mmCIF file of C-alpha atoms in Angstrom:
data_model
loop_
_atom_site.group_PDB
_atom_site.id
_atom_site.type_symbol
_atom_site.label_atom_id
_atom_site.label_comp_id
_atom_site.label_asym_id
_atom_site.label_seq_id
_atom_site.Cartn_x
_atom_site.Cartn_y
_atom_site.Cartn_z
ATOM 1 C CA MET B 1 104.338 111.819 104.389
ATOM 2 C CA LYS B 2 101.637 109.599 105.837
ATOM 3 C CA ARG B 3 99.556 107.416 103.570
ATOM 4 C CA PRO B 4 95.942 106.376 104.161
ATOM 5 C CA ASN B 5 95.476 103.285 106.303
ATOM 6 C CA PHE B 6 91.678 103.067 106.332
ATOM 7 C CA PHE B 7 88.978 103.511 103.726
ATOM 8 C CA ILE B 8 85.239 104.115 103.907
ATOM 9 C CA LEU B 9 84.123 102.162 100.847
ATOM 10 C CA GLY B 10 80.521 103.242 100.527
ATOM 11 C CA ALA B 11 77.846 102.412 99.652
ATOM 12 C CA PRO B 12 76.192 105.606 98.359
ATOM 13 C CA LYS B 13 73.271 106.996 100.382
ATOM 14 C CA CYS B 14 74.273 104.901 103.409
ATOM 15 C CA GLY B 15 75.656 107.525 105.815
ATOM 16 C CA THR B 16 79.237 107.830 104.593
ATOM 17 C CA THR B 17 79.182 111.634 104.566
ATOM 18 C CA SER B 18 78.120 111.802 108.212
ATOM 19 C CA LEU B 19 80.682 109.278 109.389
ATOM 20 C CA ALA B 20 83.507 110.914 107.433
ATOM 21 C CA ALA B 21 82.590 114.296 108.937
ATOM 22 C CA TRP B 22 82.535 112.914 112.475
ATOM 23 C CA LEU B 23 85.885 111.209 112.043
ATOM 24 C CA ALA B 24 87.448 114.342 110.571
ATOM 25 C CA GLU B 25 86.816 116.052 113.930
ATOM 26 C CA GLN B 26 88.486 113.273 115.946
ATOM 27 C CA PRO B 27 91.984 114.390 117.070
ATOM 28 C CA GLY B 28 93.636 111.105 116.083
ATOM 29 C CA VAL B 29 92.132 111.014 112.588
ATOM 30 C CA PHE B 30 93.131 112.727 109.374
ATOM 31 C CA MET B 31 90.508 112.520 106.640
ATOM 32 C CA SER B 32 91.195 113.493 103.053
ATOM 33 C CA PRO B 33 89.981 117.083 102.647
ATOM 34 C CA ALA B 34 88.516 116.033 99.297
ATOM 35 C CA LYS B 35 85.670 113.598 99.913
ATOM 36 C CA GLU B 36 85.411 110.810 97.361
ATOM 37 C CA PRO B 37 88.742 111.034 95.527
ATOM 38 C CA HIS B 38 87.975 107.638 93.952
ATOM 39 C CA PHE B 39 91.605 107.146 92.983
ATOM 40 C CA PHE B 40 91.598 103.352 93.257
ATOM 41 C CA ASN B 41 88.495 102.468 91.228
ATOM 42 C CA ASN B 42 90.192 102.679 87.850
ATOM 43 C CA ASP B 43 87.388 100.688 86.237
ATOM 44 C CA HIS B 44 85.232 103.821 86.625
ATOM 45 C CA LYS B 45 85.753 107.440 85.663
ATOM 46 C CA ARG B 46 87.923 109.234 88.227
ATOM 47 C CA SER B 47 88.615 112.839 89.123
ATOM 48 C CA ILE B 48 92.079 112.055 90.529
ATOM 49 C CA THR B 49 94.193 109.841 88.301
ATOM 50 C CA SER B 50 97.803 110.339 89.450
ATOM 51 C CA LEU B 51 99.411 108.917 92.579
ATOM 52 C CA ARG B 52 101.146 112.227 93.241
ATOM 53 C CA ALA B 53 97.865 114.131 93.246
ATOM 54 C CA TYR B 54 96.238 111.482 95.411
ATOM 55 C CA GLU B 55 98.979 111.407 98.033
ATOM 56 C CA ALA B 56 99.022 115.211 98.126
ATOM 57 C CA LEU B 57 95.606 114.973 99.781
ATOM 58 C CA PHE B 58 97.319 113.596 102.890
ATOM 59 C CA ARG B 59 100.335 115.914 103.064
ATOM 60 C CA ASP B 60 98.992 117.653 106.175
ATOM 61 C CA ALA B 61 98.628 114.438 108.188
ATOM 62 C CA GLY B 62 100.854 114.666 111.252
ATOM 63 C CA ASP B 63 102.295 112.469 113.968
ATOM 64 C CA ALA B 64 99.124 112.779 116.049
ATOM 65 C CA HIS B 65 97.070 111.215 113.283
ATOM 66 C CA THR B 66 97.291 107.460 113.788
ATOM 67 C CA ALA B 67 94.306 106.866 111.516
ATOM 68 C CA VAL B 68 94.534 108.390 108.039
ATOM 69 C CA GLY B 69 91.619 107.797 105.725
ATOM 70 C CA GLU B 70 89.321 108.713 102.900
ATOM 71 C CA ALA B 71 85.745 107.989 101.882
ATOM 72 C CA SER B 72 84.856 107.050 98.303
ATOM 73 C CA VAL B 73 81.349 105.663 98.019
ATOM 74 C CA TRP B 74 81.844 103.830 94.711
ATOM 75 C CA TYR B 75 84.805 101.727 95.872
ATOM 76 C CA LEU B 76 82.477 98.964 97.054
ATOM 77 C CA TYR B 77 80.723 98.805 93.667
ATOM 78 C CA SER B 78 84.034 98.774 91.784
ATOM 79 C CA ARG B 79 85.586 95.426 90.907
ATOM 80 C CA GLU B 80 89.090 96.889 91.000
ATOM 81 C CA ALA B 81 89.235 99.358 93.889
ATOM 82 C CA VAL B 82 89.882 96.980 96.795
ATOM 83 C CA ARG B 83 92.401 94.990 94.783
ATOM 84 C CA ASN B 84 94.270 98.219 94.033
ATOM 85 C CA ILE B 85 94.068 99.386 97.642
ATOM 86 C CA GLU B 86 95.500 96.072 98.837
ATOM 87 C CA LYS B 87 98.500 96.551 96.540
ATOM 88 C CA TYR B 88 98.977 100.050 97.914
ATOM 89 C CA ALA B 89 98.301 99.378 101.613
ATOM 90 C CA SER B 90 98.202 95.674 102.385
ATOM 91 C CA ASP B 91 97.109 96.172 106.007
ATOM 92 C CA ALA B 92 94.377 98.710 105.276
ATOM 93 C CA LYS B 93 91.129 98.675 107.219
ATOM 94 C CA TYR B 94 87.751 98.989 105.527
ATOM 95 C CA ILE B 95 84.543 100.505 106.831
ATOM 96 C CA VAL B 96 81.467 99.523 104.827
ATOM 97 C CA MET B 97 78.238 101.463 105.233
ATOM 98 C CA LEU B 98 75.105 99.578 104.154
ATOM 99 C CA ARG B 99 71.325 99.921 104.198
ATOM 100 C CA ASN B 100 68.260 98.128 102.890
ATOM 101 C CA PRO B 101 68.744 98.133 99.082
ATOM 102 C CA ILE B 102 65.002 98.720 98.569
ATOM 103 C CA GLU B 103 65.410 102.045 100.377
ATOM 104 C CA MET B 104 68.810 102.783 98.858
ATOM 105 C CA ALA B 105 67.754 102.584 95.196
ATOM 106 C CA PRO B 106 65.150 105.388 95.166
ATOM 107 C CA SER B 107 67.370 107.518 97.409
ATOM 108 C CA LEU B 108 70.234 107.135 94.938
ATOM 109 C CA HIS B 109 67.879 107.981 92.088
ATOM 110 C CA GLU B 110 66.893 111.224 93.860
ATOM 111 C CA GLU B 111 70.553 112.186 94.287
ATOM 112 C CA LEU B 112 71.361 111.498 90.641
ATOM 113 C CA ILE B 113 68.383 113.641 89.615
ATOM 114 C CA PHE B 114 69.799 116.432 91.791
ATOM 115 C CA THR B 115 73.314 116.153 90.307
ATOM 116 C CA GLY B 116 72.016 115.995 86.746
ATOM 117 C CA ASP B 117 73.287 112.460 86.116
ATOM 118 C CA GLU B 118 69.700 111.203 85.834
ATOM 119 C CA ASN B 119 66.992 112.871 83.732
ATOM 120 C CA VAL B 120 64.021 110.564 84.349
ATOM 121 C CA ASP B 121 62.116 111.883 87.360
ATOM 122 C CA ASP B 122 60.000 108.776 87.938
ATOM 123 C CA PHE B 123 62.016 106.080 89.690
ATOM 124 C CA ALA B 124 60.020 103.163 88.252
ATOM 125 C CA ALA B 125 60.563 104.510 84.735
ATOM 126 C CA ALA B 126 64.276 104.943 85.397
ATOM 127 C CA TRP B 127 64.431 101.390 86.736
ATOM 128 C CA ASP B 128 62.845 100.088 83.532
ATOM 129 C CA LEU B 129 65.571 101.799 81.474
ATOM 130 C CA GLN B 130 68.403 99.781 82.994
ATOM 131 C CA GLU B 131 68.728 97.259 80.172
ATOM 132 C CA ALA B 132 68.735 99.991 77.536
ATOM 133 C CA ARG B 133 71.285 101.994 79.459
ATOM 134 C CA GLN B 134 73.574 98.995 79.799
ATOM 135 C CA ALA B 135 73.520 98.924 75.997
ATOM 136 C CA GLY B 136 74.443 102.623 75.906
ATOM 137 C CA CYS B 137 70.998 103.966 75.071
ATOM 138 C CA SER B 138 68.931 106.625 76.891
ATOM 139 C CA VAL B 139 71.925 107.833 78.905
ATOM 140 C CA PRO B 140 71.660 111.524 79.877
ATOM 141 C CA LYS B 141 74.298 113.733 78.264
ATOM 142 C CA LEU B 142 75.373 115.094 81.650
ATOM 143 C CA CYS B 143 75.809 111.659 83.261
ATOM 144 C CA TRP B 144 79.350 111.352 84.655
ATOM 145 C CA GLU B 145 79.364 107.543 84.896
ATOM 146 C CA PRO B 146 76.515 105.633 83.151
ATOM 147 C CA ARG B 147 77.059 102.517 85.280
ATOM 148 C CA ARG B 148 75.679 104.420 88.241
ATOM 149 C CA LEU B 149 72.282 104.396 86.519
ATOM 150 C CA ILE B 150 72.100 100.593 86.674
ATOM 151 C CA TYR B 151 70.326 100.729 90.020
ATOM 152 C CA GLY B 152 69.866 96.993 90.409
ATOM 153 C CA GLU B 153 73.603 96.341 90.142
ATOM 154 C CA VAL B 154 74.600 99.332 92.260
ATOM 155 C CA CYS B 155 72.312 98.159 95.055
ATOM 156 C CA ARG B 156 73.427 94.503 95.102
ATOM 157 C CA LEU B 157 75.177 95.194 98.373
ATOM 158 C CA GLY B 158 75.347 91.575 99.523
ATOM 159 C CA ALA B 159 77.282 90.506 96.442
ATOM 160 C CA GLN B 160 79.603 93.495 96.783
ATOM 161 C CA LEU B 161 80.273 92.716 100.445
ATOM 162 C CA ASP B 162 80.917 89.062 99.578
ATOM 163 C CA ARG B 163 83.478 90.162 96.974
ATOM 164 C CA LEU B 164 85.228 92.334 99.563
ATOM 165 C CA LEU B 165 85.339 89.547 102.148
ATOM 166 C CA ALA B 166 86.662 87.088 99.563
ATOM 167 C CA GLY B 167 89.790 89.228 99.216
ATOM 168 C CA VAL B 168 90.224 90.795 102.660
ATOM 169 C CA PRO B 169 90.313 89.144 106.119
ATOM 170 C CA SER B 170 87.147 89.868 108.075
ATOM 171 C CA ASP B 171 89.099 91.379 110.982
ATOM 172 C CA ARG B 172 90.005 94.298 108.692
ATOM 173 C CA VAL B 173 86.378 94.975 107.737
ATOM 174 C CA LEU B 174 83.738 96.758 109.800
ATOM 175 C CA VAL B 175 80.137 96.887 108.576
ATOM 176 C CA VAL B 176 77.936 99.743 109.785
ATOM 177 C CA LEU B 177 74.216 99.711 108.991
ATOM 178 C CA LEU B 178 72.442 103.004 108.363
ATOM 179 C CA ASP B 179 69.515 101.943 110.557
ATOM 180 C CA ASP B 180 71.916 101.408 113.473
ATOM 181 C CA LEU B 181 73.635 104.720 112.788
ATOM 182 C CA GLN B 182 70.285 106.504 112.859
ATOM 183 C CA SER B 183 69.053 104.801 116.042
ATOM 184 C CA ASN B 184 72.336 104.934 117.982
ATOM 185 C CA ALA B 185 74.809 107.285 116.326
ATOM 186 C CA HIS B 186 77.059 107.540 119.385
ATOM 187 C CA GLY B 187 77.270 103.774 119.822
ATOM 188 C CA GLN B 188 78.165 103.209 116.162
ATOM 189 C CA TYR B 189 80.711 106.031 116.274
ATOM 190 C CA ARG B 190 82.384 104.340 119.255
ATOM 191 C CA ARG B 191 82.405 101.028 117.349
ATOM 192 C CA VAL B 192 84.276 102.742 114.543
ATOM 193 C CA LEU B 193 86.766 104.342 116.952
ATOM 194 C CA SER B 194 87.426 100.952 118.545
ATOM 195 C CA PHE B 195 87.941 99.377 115.121
ATOM 196 C CA LEU B 196 90.524 102.058 114.314
ATOM 197 C CA HIS B 197 92.173 101.662 117.755
ATOM 198 C CA LEU B 198 91.277 105.192 118.764
ATOM 199 C CA PRO B 199 90.090 106.395 122.182
ATOM 200 C CA ASP B 200 86.587 107.718 122.690
ATOM 201 C CA ASP B 201 86.842 111.503 122.393
ATOM 202 C CA GLY B 202 83.729 111.955 124.506
ATOM 203 C CA ARG B 203 81.634 113.641 121.867
ATOM 204 C CA GLN B 204 77.898 113.001 121.920
#
């Protein structure tokens, strides 16, 4: 059975879903059929907690799949995920999707409203609740992971990228900016294929 050798680490609302979908259609790539398994961030709540269940996601990867990967948008925010991945796959490659944090924060808030994790419709009001929520107050009953409501910390992308690069050689990390993906999707897709040592499949 093949094991994953590349990871899309996040961040949320930065284009990870699009990139994962494009890669899943590339003949040399096998993407986990379950997006965001979040197995390695054991400092957060996880839906998949056993190695057997996690590796079962990749049981259909074949010889033609030289790049085997998954996308879990909270890995970058986690303090443990990359460390755990490195123990599991010491030569893993990492794709990091980023955007302007000022744009990311309200977009994340909108998504959490949609999923029911957030119950304060006004973003400024939700922002002002961060200190209380860190203390365990004013957390919605349906919120899966309260730390996701601490928007300022979630969107400190520079610090999260610095933490990644402190533990992983830069030649195993590719940063893709959402603005670049939106202005030149094909060019960024080809950058990713080159990073994964895959040929251009000619798709536009």
